[in-house]
Amino acid sequence: MQRCADYFTAAETQVLRPVLESFVARGKYLRSSFAYLGWLCGRPESGAAARAIASLELLHAFALIQDDVMDDSATRRGEPTTHVQLTDWVRGRQQPVGEPDRFGRSAALLLSDLCLLWAERMLRESGLPTDAMARVWPVYDQMRSELAVGQYSDLLNEHAATTSFDTVMDIARRKSGNYSVLRPLQLGAASAGCGPLVMQMLQVYGIAVGEAFQLRDDLLGVFGDPAVTGKPVGDDLRQSKATSVIVAAYDLADPVQYQQLRDLSQTRPGPHDDSEEAWVRAWQEAIRATGADQFIERLIAERVVIATTALSRTDAVPNLPRDMLITLADRCTRRSR
Amino acid sequence: MQRCADYFTAAETQVLRPVLESFVARGKYLRSSFAYLGWLCGRPESGAAARAIASLELLHAFALIQDDVMDDSATRRGEPTTHVQLTDWVRGRQQPVGEPDRFGRSAALLLSDLCLLWAERMLRESGLPTDAMARVWPVYDQMRSELAVGQYSDLLNEHAATTSFDTVMDIARRKSGNYSVLRPLQLGAASAGCGPLVMQMLQVYGIAVGEAFQLRDDLLGVFGDPAVTGKPVGDDLRQSKATSVIVAAYDLADPVQYQQLRDLSQTRPGPHDDSEEAWVRAWQEAIRATGADQFIERLIAERVVIATTALSRTDAVPNLPRDMLITLADRCTRRSR
């Protein structure tokens, strides 16, 4: 973060700094943890690797800030989203601007651009040797492109009722799973120069945990406690988002349950409507009635077993990162936020 | 462009490819021309340099697509803007999406992200030697950060009536002048390893032409022919944008003219209002009455003289790029689009 601070020198950009700092400080550091464990599979602790990998948090800040603008989300990590903070800030300012909402969205997008640029610069200037960087760039490029292409696919498949479960899992893998788990692991391991055996093991682990991570996220999107997740429950439902648990509910529903789900999706209340809580509860009950939540829980448990078994069966991965990866597989698929 | 095509393999991303291709094909190639002339100041023609520099067109596509989303502009380069094209495309699609407008904006933002990533990758993989790249990255980083920070400043200073002319010129220099002329020149010259004398000359030239370029842009924003510029005239007026010509009009106005300008800024019609043409004509006359247009024309002419004089006074710059830079200074400050 100290590096970033250097960029915020002009008086007029001062507001961006605390907004970004508090944003990054509230993160889970999931991606950087996976990447550093990937590194430890091949090499001992290193300041250059830590700097390179910390850049993933800035990349993630880019993704979340932009995502919140696109979805027009109100809260993130328990606080108002970046564009909402910037809108509020400009509203309270002496000199008026034309449309505070438009200002907030545009300023947030520009801040996200800066995060994307700084992430890349931080990685490039991390001090990793040239041969390590040559192995890192292809993974990094793929990770960033997948993120954008995955989000784009997500936009086209928002309607739960018309999406197949395979499509949902495929998008989940590309958009979130790969981005959150597999690519960070590969990035760390590639920079450490790990051999093909370790890379293959990490791939099995990464795909399985990435999918489980996304499945948990989908469950939290419907059943999570807003006080813990930091985002309002029901957003996925309100947007009729094709998440795994919602699509599974349609797939598993008998004709009566199916009609009930369709009815619910067509009566969605506005975000501040009083009847909303009841509507969300009705959804939760309807989904539970189909058994979709238990189905997803089973898929998660299976994937954690696949991941930990893959790691346990080999000596190729050193003890420390292996044990931590097993712990992390459990933590990030049982999490409540 | 062929490189980019490789990325668009998934069926669902097919629509993005023609949108981007036609977008890039309609550009002025201004930034890449300046950068390549910068290169020719130090080295002979080179395929690697041409590839590195062509990446600036992708960077520019990123900037314009995002800018159009932020400003909610309807046309660019004589065609519907990217987000409008994507909105129309999804409207005509069999499978519906929730809100076509939101889809169009989000998809355009994701396409702009991809352009930003591909631009950087194209530069990194251009084949320029390591020492040249080490000189390029600082200029490239500065160029991209300035672009975002400059646009951010622009957001905060949209109100013409409350902005000083110095502030406008400062933003114009950082946002558009540096980005369009100075940084591309420096990027090309730095990659070619030009010495301090040439760099200094190009700096004088670049700042002067960059400012003149932006001043011309501001004049076109008020007086340009939409059939030639490809964007509707009056957008700058409708948004009460603090451009040089509008701020100069407030500065040069006598009390009666000043009141007239304020009145016009407070009666702005909607974008499809019938009275709009008359309102734009009234603005044009009011600005001409203050002499602001002639004032800006003088500033442009002065800057072209400064730029061409700087280049003519030295043997440090080879004949070919020098003559072309002199021609280009004239072209891009007299242009009608």
XYZ file of C-alpha atoms in Angstrom:
674
model
C 0.000 0.000 0.000
C 2.859 2.406 0.720
C 3.823 2.216 -2.938
C 0.372 3.258 -4.032
C 0.363 6.202 -1.704
C 3.038 7.841 -3.853
C 0.565 8.192 -6.677
C -1.943 10.184 -4.686
C -0.133 13.491 -4.553
C -2.472 15.953 -6.244
C -4.879 17.476 -3.754
C -7.886 16.564 -5.863
C -7.075 12.851 -5.782
C -6.690 12.723 -1.981
C -10.110 11.195 -1.469
C -9.147 8.131 -3.488
C -6.389 7.072 -1.112
C -8.360 6.362 2.097
C -11.107 4.771 0.017
C -8.638 2.323 -1.519
C -6.667 1.723 1.678
C -9.683 0.768 3.752
C -10.925 -1.346 0.873
C -7.765 -3.443 0.610
C -7.429 -3.671 4.410
C -10.818 -5.396 4.674
C -9.987 -8.184 2.207
C -9.579 -11.896 2.900
C -6.159 -12.055 1.119
C -7.280 -15.355 -0.325
C -5.622 -15.016 -3.723
C -2.318 -13.820 -2.353
C -2.317 -16.656 0.212
C -2.805 -19.290 -2.491
C -0.137 -17.698 -4.658
C 2.397 -17.561 -1.830
C 1.727 -21.182 -0.925
C 2.302 -21.999 -4.598
C 5.654 -20.240 -4.353
C 6.555 -22.148 -1.172
C 6.001 -25.405 -3.048
C 9.202 -24.659 -4.944
C 11.271 -22.079 -3.079
C 11.879 -20.712 0.443
C 10.391 -17.439 1.718
C 11.286 -14.404 -0.418
C 10.629 -10.683 -0.240
C 10.541 -10.363 -4.025
C 7.950 -13.145 -4.290
C 5.880 -11.561 -1.533
C 5.907 -8.215 -3.361
C 5.008 -9.837 -6.672
C 2.158 -11.737 -5.060
C 0.822 -8.829 -3.007
C -0.007 -7.262 -6.364
C -2.882 -9.753 -6.632
C -4.711 -7.797 -3.923
C -4.589 -4.677 -6.097
C -5.789 -6.697 -9.070
C -8.635 -7.958 -6.917
C -9.489 -4.420 -5.822
C -9.797 -3.532 -9.516
C -12.154 -6.448 -10.130
C -14.416 -5.751 -7.145
C -14.675 -1.990 -7.609
C -15.593 -2.414 -11.267
C -17.965 -5.278 -10.517
C -19.830 -3.179 -7.967
C -20.263 -0.376 -10.504
C -21.548 -2.793 -13.126
C -23.974 -4.438 -10.694
C -24.794 -1.135 -8.983
C -24.219 -2.824 -5.609
C -24.672 -0.809 -2.448
C -22.374 -2.575 0.016
C -19.175 -4.631 -0.085
C -17.160 -5.991 2.810
C -19.698 -4.475 5.180
C -19.160 -0.897 3.956
C -20.726 1.198 1.208
C -19.197 0.265 -2.153
C -16.504 2.482 -3.622
C -18.761 4.261 -6.090
C -21.299 4.925 -3.349
C -18.561 6.363 -1.095
C -17.345 8.608 -3.903
C -20.897 9.718 -4.692
C -21.451 10.619 -1.041
C -18.135 12.419 -0.886
C -18.866 14.612 -3.890
C -22.375 15.359 -2.597
C -20.875 16.769 0.601
C -18.353 18.867 -1.312
C -18.651 22.648 -1.525
C -18.204 22.884 -5.269
C -21.051 20.997 -6.929
C -20.700 18.552 -9.820
C -23.434 17.881 -12.362
C -24.661 14.434 -11.382
C -23.156 12.979 -8.183
C -24.162 9.398 -9.130
C -22.440 9.622 -12.459
C -19.392 11.152 -10.797
C -19.265 8.317 -8.252
C -19.487 5.612 -10.892
C -16.953 7.230 -13.205
C -14.491 8.017 -10.405
C -14.757 4.439 -9.124
C -14.065 3.094 -12.628
C -10.989 5.310 -12.920
C -9.782 4.185 -9.494
C -10.257 0.581 -10.603
C -8.204 1.313 -13.734
C -5.420 2.655 -11.548
C -5.545 -0.482 -9.378
C -5.205 -2.639 -12.492
C -2.225 -0.614 -13.712
C -0.536 -0.516 -10.305
C -1.010 -4.250 -9.834
C 0.848 -4.938 -13.047
C 3.549 -2.430 -12.204
C 4.008 -3.858 -8.716
C 4.433 -7.315 -10.218
C 6.835 -6.095 -12.908
C 8.951 -4.188 -10.379
C 8.828 -6.849 -7.647
C 12.471 -7.832 -8.102
C 11.791 -11.399 -9.220
C 14.512 -12.548 -11.660
C 13.898 -12.316 -15.404
C 13.436 -16.062 -15.913
C 10.818 -16.210 -13.140
C 8.983 -13.238 -14.670
C 9.015 -14.943 -18.073
C 7.124 -17.842 -16.470
C 4.769 -15.532 -14.573
C 3.471 -13.356 -17.422
C 1.570 -16.068 -19.347
C -0.266 -17.136 -16.168
C -0.942 -13.525 -15.235
C -2.248 -12.648 -18.701
C -4.493 -15.687 -18.730
C -5.815 -14.924 -15.257
C -6.761 -11.357 -16.158
C -8.301 -12.232 -19.521
C -10.291 -15.093 -18.012
C -11.621 -12.747 -15.397
C -13.020 -10.337 -17.995
C -14.258 -13.015 -20.400
C -15.827 -14.938 -17.506
C -17.677 -11.869 -16.282
C -18.878 -11.257 -19.797
C -20.260 -14.804 -20.035
C -21.882 -14.208 -16.684
C -23.725 -11.174 -18.063
C -25.183 -13.268 -20.859
C -26.307 -16.046 -18.545
C -27.973 -14.113 -15.818
C -31.337 -15.768 -16.191
C -31.437 -18.760 -13.914
C -34.492 -20.395 -15.445
C -32.900 -20.743 -18.878
C -29.367 -21.811 -17.940
C -28.061 -25.357 -17.611
C -26.162 -26.495 -14.538
C -23.121 -27.383 -16.679
C -22.993 -23.860 -18.064
C -23.162 -22.430 -14.561
C -20.344 -24.656 -13.341
C -18.272 -23.769 -16.390
C -18.687 -20.032 -15.806
C -18.084 -20.500 -12.088
C -14.844 -22.307 -12.824
C -13.594 -19.733 -15.287
C -14.810 -16.638 -13.562
C -14.253 -17.268 -9.934
C -12.664 -20.650 -9.344
C -9.712 -20.200 -11.660
C -9.292 -16.588 -10.716
C -9.488 -17.158 -6.953
C -7.580 -20.388 -6.548
C -6.063 -22.118 -9.580
C -4.361 -19.176 -11.308
C -2.918 -17.673 -8.094
C -1.499 -21.107 -7.181
C -0.063 -21.543 -10.677
C 1.331 -18.037 -10.662
C 3.192 -18.641 -7.404
C 4.379 -22.111 -8.382
C 5.450 -21.007 -11.877
C 7.461 -18.126 -10.486
C 9.192 -20.559 -8.097
C 9.998 -22.837 -11.041
C 8.080 -25.893 -9.735
C 8.329 -29.038 -11.856
C 5.508 -30.718 -13.822
C 4.578 -33.137 -11.015
C 3.898 -30.341 -8.524
C 2.154 -28.250 -11.171
C -0.161 -31.146 -11.986
C -0.975 -31.744 -8.320
C -1.721 -28.091 -7.790
C -3.970 -28.124 -10.834
C -6.120 -30.944 -9.429
C -6.223 -29.186 -6.076
C -6.844 -25.743 -7.604
C -9.737 -26.753 -9.841
C -11.462 -28.691 -7.047
C -11.053 -25.981 -4.384
C -11.912 -23.237 -6.860
C -15.196 -24.903 -7.724
C -15.961 -25.592 -4.059
C -15.155 -21.973 -3.234
C -17.586 -20.706 -5.844
C -20.291 -23.174 -4.767
C -19.939 -21.897 -1.178
C -20.180 -18.359 -2.478
C -23.401 -19.240 -4.273
C -24.861 -20.774 -1.098
C -23.905 -17.670 0.891
C -25.552 -15.537 -1.800
C -28.882 -17.147 -0.910
C -28.504 -18.268 2.715
C -25.655 -16.098 4.051
C -25.972 -13.789 7.038
C -25.599 -10.202 5.720
C -23.997 -9.172 9.033
C -21.184 -11.644 8.331
C -20.906 -11.642 4.528
C -20.997 -7.842 4.333
C -23.360 -7.885 1.369
C -27.155 -7.838 1.405
C -28.689 -11.303 1.093
C -30.996 -11.746 -1.848
C -28.995 -9.812 -4.461
C -28.504 -12.998 -6.472
C -32.234 -13.699 -6.205
C -33.274 -10.167 -7.092
C -31.157 -10.303 -10.251
C -32.450 -13.832 -11.052
C -28.753 -14.647 -11.252
C -27.922 -18.062 -12.620
C -25.880 -19.277 -9.647
C -25.317 -22.970 -8.995
C -27.768 -23.265 -6.122
C -30.570 -21.460 -7.942
C -30.116 -23.421 -11.173
C -29.879 -26.667 -9.157
C -33.178 -25.782 -7.494
C -34.871 -25.456 -10.905
C -33.275 -28.737 -12.035
C -34.278 -30.687 -8.904
C -37.754 -29.192 -8.509
C -40.905 -31.256 -9.092
C -43.550 -29.504 -11.273
C -45.244 -27.789 -8.312
C -41.942 -26.590 -6.859
C -40.812 -25.459 -10.312
C -43.885 -23.284 -10.724
C -43.295 -21.855 -7.260
C -39.735 -20.880 -8.200
C -40.912 -19.259 -11.450
C -43.585 -17.340 -9.556
C -41.076 -16.078 -7.029
C -38.684 -14.964 -9.762
C -41.472 -12.959 -11.386
C -42.625 -11.149 -8.249
C -39.288 -9.713 -7.175
C -39.654 -6.631 -4.991
C -37.445 -3.530 -5.246
C -34.307 -3.416 -3.075
C -35.935 -1.273 -0.387
C -39.346 -2.819 -0.492
C -40.774 -3.873 2.889
C -41.982 -7.189 1.554
C -38.427 -8.076 0.590
C -37.496 -10.006 3.700
C -40.531 -12.222 3.347
C -39.751 -12.706 -0.353
C -36.170 -13.786 0.404
C -37.397 -16.178 3.116
C -39.912 -17.686 0.699
C -37.095 -18.244 -1.808
C -34.908 -19.866 0.835
C -37.697 -22.242 1.796
C -38.537 -23.051 -1.821
C -34.889 -23.851 -2.577
C -34.534 -25.992 0.561
C -37.679 -27.875 -0.435
C -35.995 -29.016 -3.669
C -32.933 -30.242 -1.762
C -30.672 -27.980 -3.862
C -28.800 -26.661 -0.824
C -27.905 -30.190 0.327
C -26.948 -31.126 -3.231
C -24.509 -28.214 -3.393
C -23.145 -29.055 0.073
C -22.362 -32.563 -1.187
C -20.591 -31.205 -4.255
C -18.475 -28.978 -2.011
C -17.551 -31.844 0.324
C -16.588 -34.085 -2.625
C -14.311 -31.421 -4.030
C -12.543 -30.868 -0.726
C -11.862 -34.608 -0.527
C -10.474 -34.647 -4.102
C -8.219 -31.707 -3.323
C -6.808 -32.945 -0.041
C -6.359 -36.491 -1.336
C -4.355 -35.206 -4.311
C -1.995 -33.340 -2.012
C -1.682 -36.123 0.568
C -0.672 -38.763 -1.938
C 2.636 -37.203 -2.879
C 5.991 -36.144 -1.474
C 6.515 -33.685 -4.295
C 4.892 -30.861 -2.328
C 6.863 -29.852 0.808
C 5.176 -30.351 4.179
C 4.599 -26.723 5.146
C 2.705 -25.559 2.060
C 0.920 -28.920 1.813
C -0.470 -28.699 5.336
C -1.449 -25.091 4.854
C -3.147 -25.853 1.542
C -5.170 -28.605 3.213
C -6.212 -26.205 5.979
C -7.049 -23.511 3.454
C -9.175 -25.886 1.345
C -11.271 -26.486 4.392
C -11.433 -22.853 5.528
C -12.408 -21.315 2.241
C -15.149 -23.816 1.535
C -16.684 -23.762 5.020
C -16.412 -19.984 5.391
C -19.315 -17.824 6.400
C -18.190 -14.697 4.518
C -5.582 -6.888 -34.961
C -4.836 -10.452 -36.019
C -3.315 -11.054 -32.586
C -6.468 -9.929 -30.862
C -8.625 -12.164 -32.963
C -7.066 -15.185 -31.249
C -8.718 -14.203 -27.995
C -12.223 -14.254 -29.386
C -12.705 -17.972 -29.673
C -15.677 -18.728 -27.440
C -18.917 -18.435 -29.382
C -20.424 -16.111 -26.840
C -17.671 -13.536 -27.253
C -17.929 -13.451 -31.064
C -19.878 -10.206 -31.082
C -16.989 -8.386 -29.423
C -14.612 -8.983 -32.300
C -16.321 -7.087 -35.150
C -17.218 -4.315 -32.710
C -13.579 -3.851 -31.768
C -12.206 -4.306 -35.287
C -14.425 -1.682 -36.857
C -13.679 0.595 -33.917
C -9.909 0.437 -34.340
C -10.174 0.661 -38.139
C -11.920 4.033 -37.900
C -9.203 5.681 -35.784
C -6.859 8.503 -36.730
C -3.736 6.560 -35.614
C -2.460 9.798 -34.163
C -0.738 8.365 -31.107
C 0.962 5.543 -32.961
C 2.156 8.014 -35.636
C 3.741 10.269 -33.032
C 5.335 7.310 -31.281
C 6.782 5.892 -34.488
C 8.196 9.287 -35.456
C 9.755 9.392 -31.979
C 11.369 6.027 -32.720
C 12.632 7.260 -36.116
C 14.414 10.113 -34.326
C 16.858 7.552 -32.992
C 16.693 4.358 -35.049
C 15.764 3.099 -38.548
C 12.464 1.384 -39.375
C 11.780 -1.726 -37.270
C 9.083 -4.375 -37.101
C 9.478 -4.799 -33.351
C 9.068 -1.059 -32.798
C 6.033 -0.988 -35.075
C 4.428 -3.823 -33.087
C 5.213 -2.166 -29.760
C 3.777 1.121 -30.967
C 0.673 -0.349 -32.589
C -0.321 -1.344 -29.048
C -1.119 2.330 -28.437
C -4.171 1.952 -30.667
C -5.506 -0.777 -28.371
C -4.768 1.388 -25.346
C -6.679 4.185 -27.050
C -9.605 1.872 -27.773
C -9.708 1.118 -24.041
C -9.791 4.821 -23.189
C -12.505 5.734 -25.697
C -14.818 2.803 -24.994
C -14.667 3.473 -21.256
C -15.022 7.210 -21.739
C -18.165 6.734 -23.808
C -19.701 4.560 -21.089
C -18.869 7.128 -18.410
C -20.274 10.005 -20.464
C -23.129 7.890 -21.824
C -22.272 9.139 -25.326
C -24.363 7.939 -28.253
C -21.919 8.184 -31.174
C -18.163 7.993 -31.746
C -16.282 8.100 -35.022
C -19.602 8.463 -36.815
C -21.035 5.198 -35.495
C -23.028 4.228 -32.413
C -20.670 3.913 -29.437
C -19.557 0.459 -28.350
C -21.955 0.175 -25.417
C -24.842 1.271 -27.639
C -23.886 -1.353 -30.255
C -23.733 -4.048 -27.590
C -27.053 -2.935 -26.109
C -28.664 -3.150 -29.563
C -27.090 -6.537 -30.188
C -28.420 -8.059 -26.979
C -31.874 -6.561 -27.620
C -32.035 -8.398 -30.935
C -30.904 -11.669 -29.375
C -33.296 -14.603 -28.897
C -32.415 -15.272 -25.274
C -33.295 -12.171 -23.273
C -31.106 -10.556 -20.622
C -32.456 -8.566 -17.697
C -31.620 -4.995 -18.630
C -30.138 -4.491 -22.119
C -28.706 -1.058 -21.209
C -26.885 -2.428 -18.227
C -25.623 -5.342 -20.310
C -24.334 -2.952 -22.991
C -22.482 -0.772 -20.492
C -20.998 -3.702 -18.582
C -19.973 -5.603 -21.713
C -18.344 -2.459 -23.125
C -16.406 -1.967 -19.887
C -15.185 -5.571 -20.000
C -14.170 -5.167 -23.649
C -12.268 -2.025 -22.675
C -10.519 -3.991 -19.910
C -9.457 -6.578 -22.472
C -8.116 -3.827 -24.754
C -6.052 -2.445 -21.870
C -4.638 -5.894 -21.076
C -3.946 -6.763 -24.713
C -2.256 -3.421 -25.301
C 0.188 -4.128 -22.503
C 0.745 -7.681 -23.661
C 1.319 -6.588 -27.257
C 3.931 -4.115 -26.037
C 5.599 -6.655 -23.738
C 5.735 -9.280 -26.498
C 6.697 -6.892 -29.302
C 10.255 -8.212 -29.539
C 11.971 -4.971 -28.516
C 15.228 -5.763 -26.675
C 15.259 -5.805 -22.867
C 17.145 -2.526 -22.495
C 14.666 -0.744 -24.783
C 11.752 -2.179 -22.775
C 13.352 -1.002 -19.537
C 13.259 2.549 -20.946
C 9.716 2.139 -22.272
C 7.912 0.952 -19.124
C 8.312 4.151 -17.056
C 6.917 6.271 -19.921
C 4.114 3.769 -20.513
C 3.173 3.627 -16.833
C 3.155 7.396 -16.578
C 1.059 7.733 -19.723
C -1.596 5.333 -18.476
C -1.747 6.744 -14.946
C -1.939 10.316 -16.254
C -4.802 9.326 -18.471
C -6.861 8.042 -15.525
C -5.877 10.796 -13.103
C -6.507 13.433 -15.782
C -9.979 12.094 -16.487
C -10.670 12.079 -12.791
C -9.685 15.750 -12.512
C -11.889 16.397 -15.498
C -14.884 14.914 -13.656
C -14.334 17.289 -10.767
C -14.042 20.342 -12.987
C -16.964 19.894 -15.256
C -18.599 23.166 -14.377
C -17.326 25.785 -16.764
C -18.543 28.800 -14.809
C -16.473 27.967 -11.725
C -13.214 26.824 -13.318
C -10.175 28.971 -14.070
C -8.542 28.975 -17.485
C -5.240 27.807 -15.962
C -6.946 24.770 -14.432
C -8.519 23.909 -17.771
C -5.201 24.165 -19.583
C -3.529 22.065 -16.902
C -6.119 19.298 -17.203
C -6.032 19.537 -20.999
C -2.254 19.102 -20.943
C -2.346 16.130 -18.596
C -5.405 14.417 -19.896
C -5.241 14.811 -23.610
C -2.104 16.696 -24.629
C 0.394 14.490 -22.862
C -1.539 11.357 -23.672
C -2.026 12.145 -27.360
C 1.294 13.711 -28.272
C 4.035 14.057 -25.647
C 3.992 10.578 -24.104
C 3.711 8.702 -27.420
C 6.656 10.728 -28.753
C 8.670 10.054 -25.592
C 7.750 6.390 -25.650
C 9.018 5.991 -29.218
C 12.131 8.072 -28.652
C 12.961 6.350 -25.340
C 12.655 2.910 -26.898
C 15.027 4.025 -29.678
C 17.494 5.240 -27.058
C 17.497 8.903 -28.154
C 19.903 11.213 -26.297
C 18.989 14.098 -23.969
C 19.156 16.769 -26.686
C 16.564 15.034 -28.861
C 14.403 14.194 -25.843
C 14.385 17.849 -24.798
C 13.465 19.014 -28.292
C 10.641 16.505 -28.483
C 9.414 17.653 -25.101
C 9.087 21.280 -26.249
C 7.398 20.097 -29.438
C 5.177 17.577 -27.639
C 3.838 19.936 -24.991
C 3.109 22.677 -27.541
C 1.425 20.394 -30.086
C -0.429 18.514 -27.358
C -1.944 21.721 -26.018
C -2.783 22.934 -29.522
C -4.378 19.568 -30.279
C -6.614 19.801 -27.222
C -7.506 23.433 -27.937
C -8.580 22.416 -31.451
C -10.614 19.593 -29.939
C -12.357 22.073 -27.664
C -13.180 24.346 -30.611
C -14.559 21.386 -32.551
C -16.634 20.465 -29.514
C -18.523 23.739 -29.886
C -18.195 24.653 -33.568
C -17.416 21.318 -35.263
C -19.529 19.784 -38.002
C -21.074 16.577 -36.597
C -20.982 14.995 -40.065
C -17.175 15.329 -40.004
C -16.298 14.946 -36.314
C -18.531 11.908 -35.899
C -19.882 13.157 -32.583
C -22.930 15.314 -31.945
C -22.104 18.995 -31.554
C -23.195 20.505 -28.277
C -22.240 17.634 -25.958
C -19.630 19.827 -24.257
C -22.251 22.562 -23.898
C -24.966 20.257 -22.630
C -22.654 18.955 -19.923
C -21.485 22.510 -19.103
C -18.045 21.026 -19.607
C -15.156 23.228 -18.575
C -13.357 23.218 -21.948
C -10.876 25.931 -22.878
C -13.155 27.755 -25.294
C -16.124 27.820 -22.923
C -14.059 28.950 -19.933
C -12.328 31.563 -22.115
C -15.761 32.865 -23.123
C -16.703 33.381 -19.454
C -13.333 35.052 -18.824
C -13.537 37.410 -21.809
C -17.243 38.239 -21.501
C -18.454 41.698 -20.473
C -21.178 41.688 -17.767
C -24.039 41.449 -20.280
C -22.370 38.645 -22.249
C -21.530 36.862 -18.989
C -25.160 36.856 -17.934
C -26.143 35.570 -21.367
C -23.717 32.647 -21.029
C -25.004 31.821 -17.547
C -28.589 31.921 -18.803
C -27.766 29.582 -21.688
C -26.027 27.140 -19.345
C -29.117 27.026 -17.157
C -31.633 26.381 -19.935
C -29.994 23.347 -21.476
C -32.455 21.153 -23.372
C -32.397 17.346 -23.327
C -30.352 15.549 -25.989
C -33.357 14.912 -28.226
C -35.158 18.155 -27.614
C -36.322 20.023 -30.739
C -35.143 23.352 -29.427
C -31.599 21.981 -29.183
C -30.300 23.194 -32.508
C -31.370 26.728 -31.741
C -29.828 26.469 -28.278
C -26.472 25.321 -29.714
C -26.545 28.136 -32.300
C -27.245 30.667 -29.543
C -24.248 29.329 -27.622
C -22.029 29.556 -30.685
C -23.017 33.175 -31.270
C -22.596 34.084 -27.608
C -19.104 32.580 -27.553
C -18.125 34.282 -30.812
C -19.353 37.596 -29.383
C -16.797 37.350 -26.560
C -13.985 36.678 -29.027
C -13.135 33.412 -27.260
C -12.928 31.446 -30.510
C -10.377 33.859 -31.982
C -8.456 33.858 -28.705
C -8.179 30.060 -28.817
C -7.200 30.157 -32.512
C -4.325 32.495 -31.587
C -3.183 30.162 -28.807
C -3.168 27.271 -31.269
C -1.165 29.199 -33.879
C 1.403 30.290 -31.263
C 1.914 26.717 -30.149
C 2.428 25.443 -33.673
C 5.111 28.095 -34.171
C 6.848 27.111 -30.921
C 6.787 23.438 -31.909
C 8.069 23.837 -35.459
C 10.711 26.366 -34.437
C 12.075 24.003 -31.799
C 12.484 21.251 -34.376
C 13.897 23.470 -37.118
C 16.670 24.892 -34.956
C 18.579 21.644 -34.529
C 20.384 18.932 -36.470
C 19.853 16.453 -33.640
C 16.586 15.233 -35.162
C 17.009 13.438 -38.533
C 15.371 15.035 -41.575
C 12.642 12.480 -42.231
C 10.986 12.443 -38.790
C 11.558 16.198 -38.414
C 9.718 17.046 -41.639
C 6.919 14.643 -40.794
C 6.577 16.048 -37.292
C 6.290 19.562 -38.721
C 3.597 18.374 -41.133
C 1.794 16.526 -38.354
C 1.842 19.559 -36.024
C -0.005 21.454 -38.683
C -2.441 18.665 -39.580
C -3.531 17.771 -36.101
C -4.138 21.353 -35.046
C -5.997 22.398 -38.202
C -8.029 19.216 -38.417
C -11.779 19.175 -38.779
C -12.358 15.876 -36.922
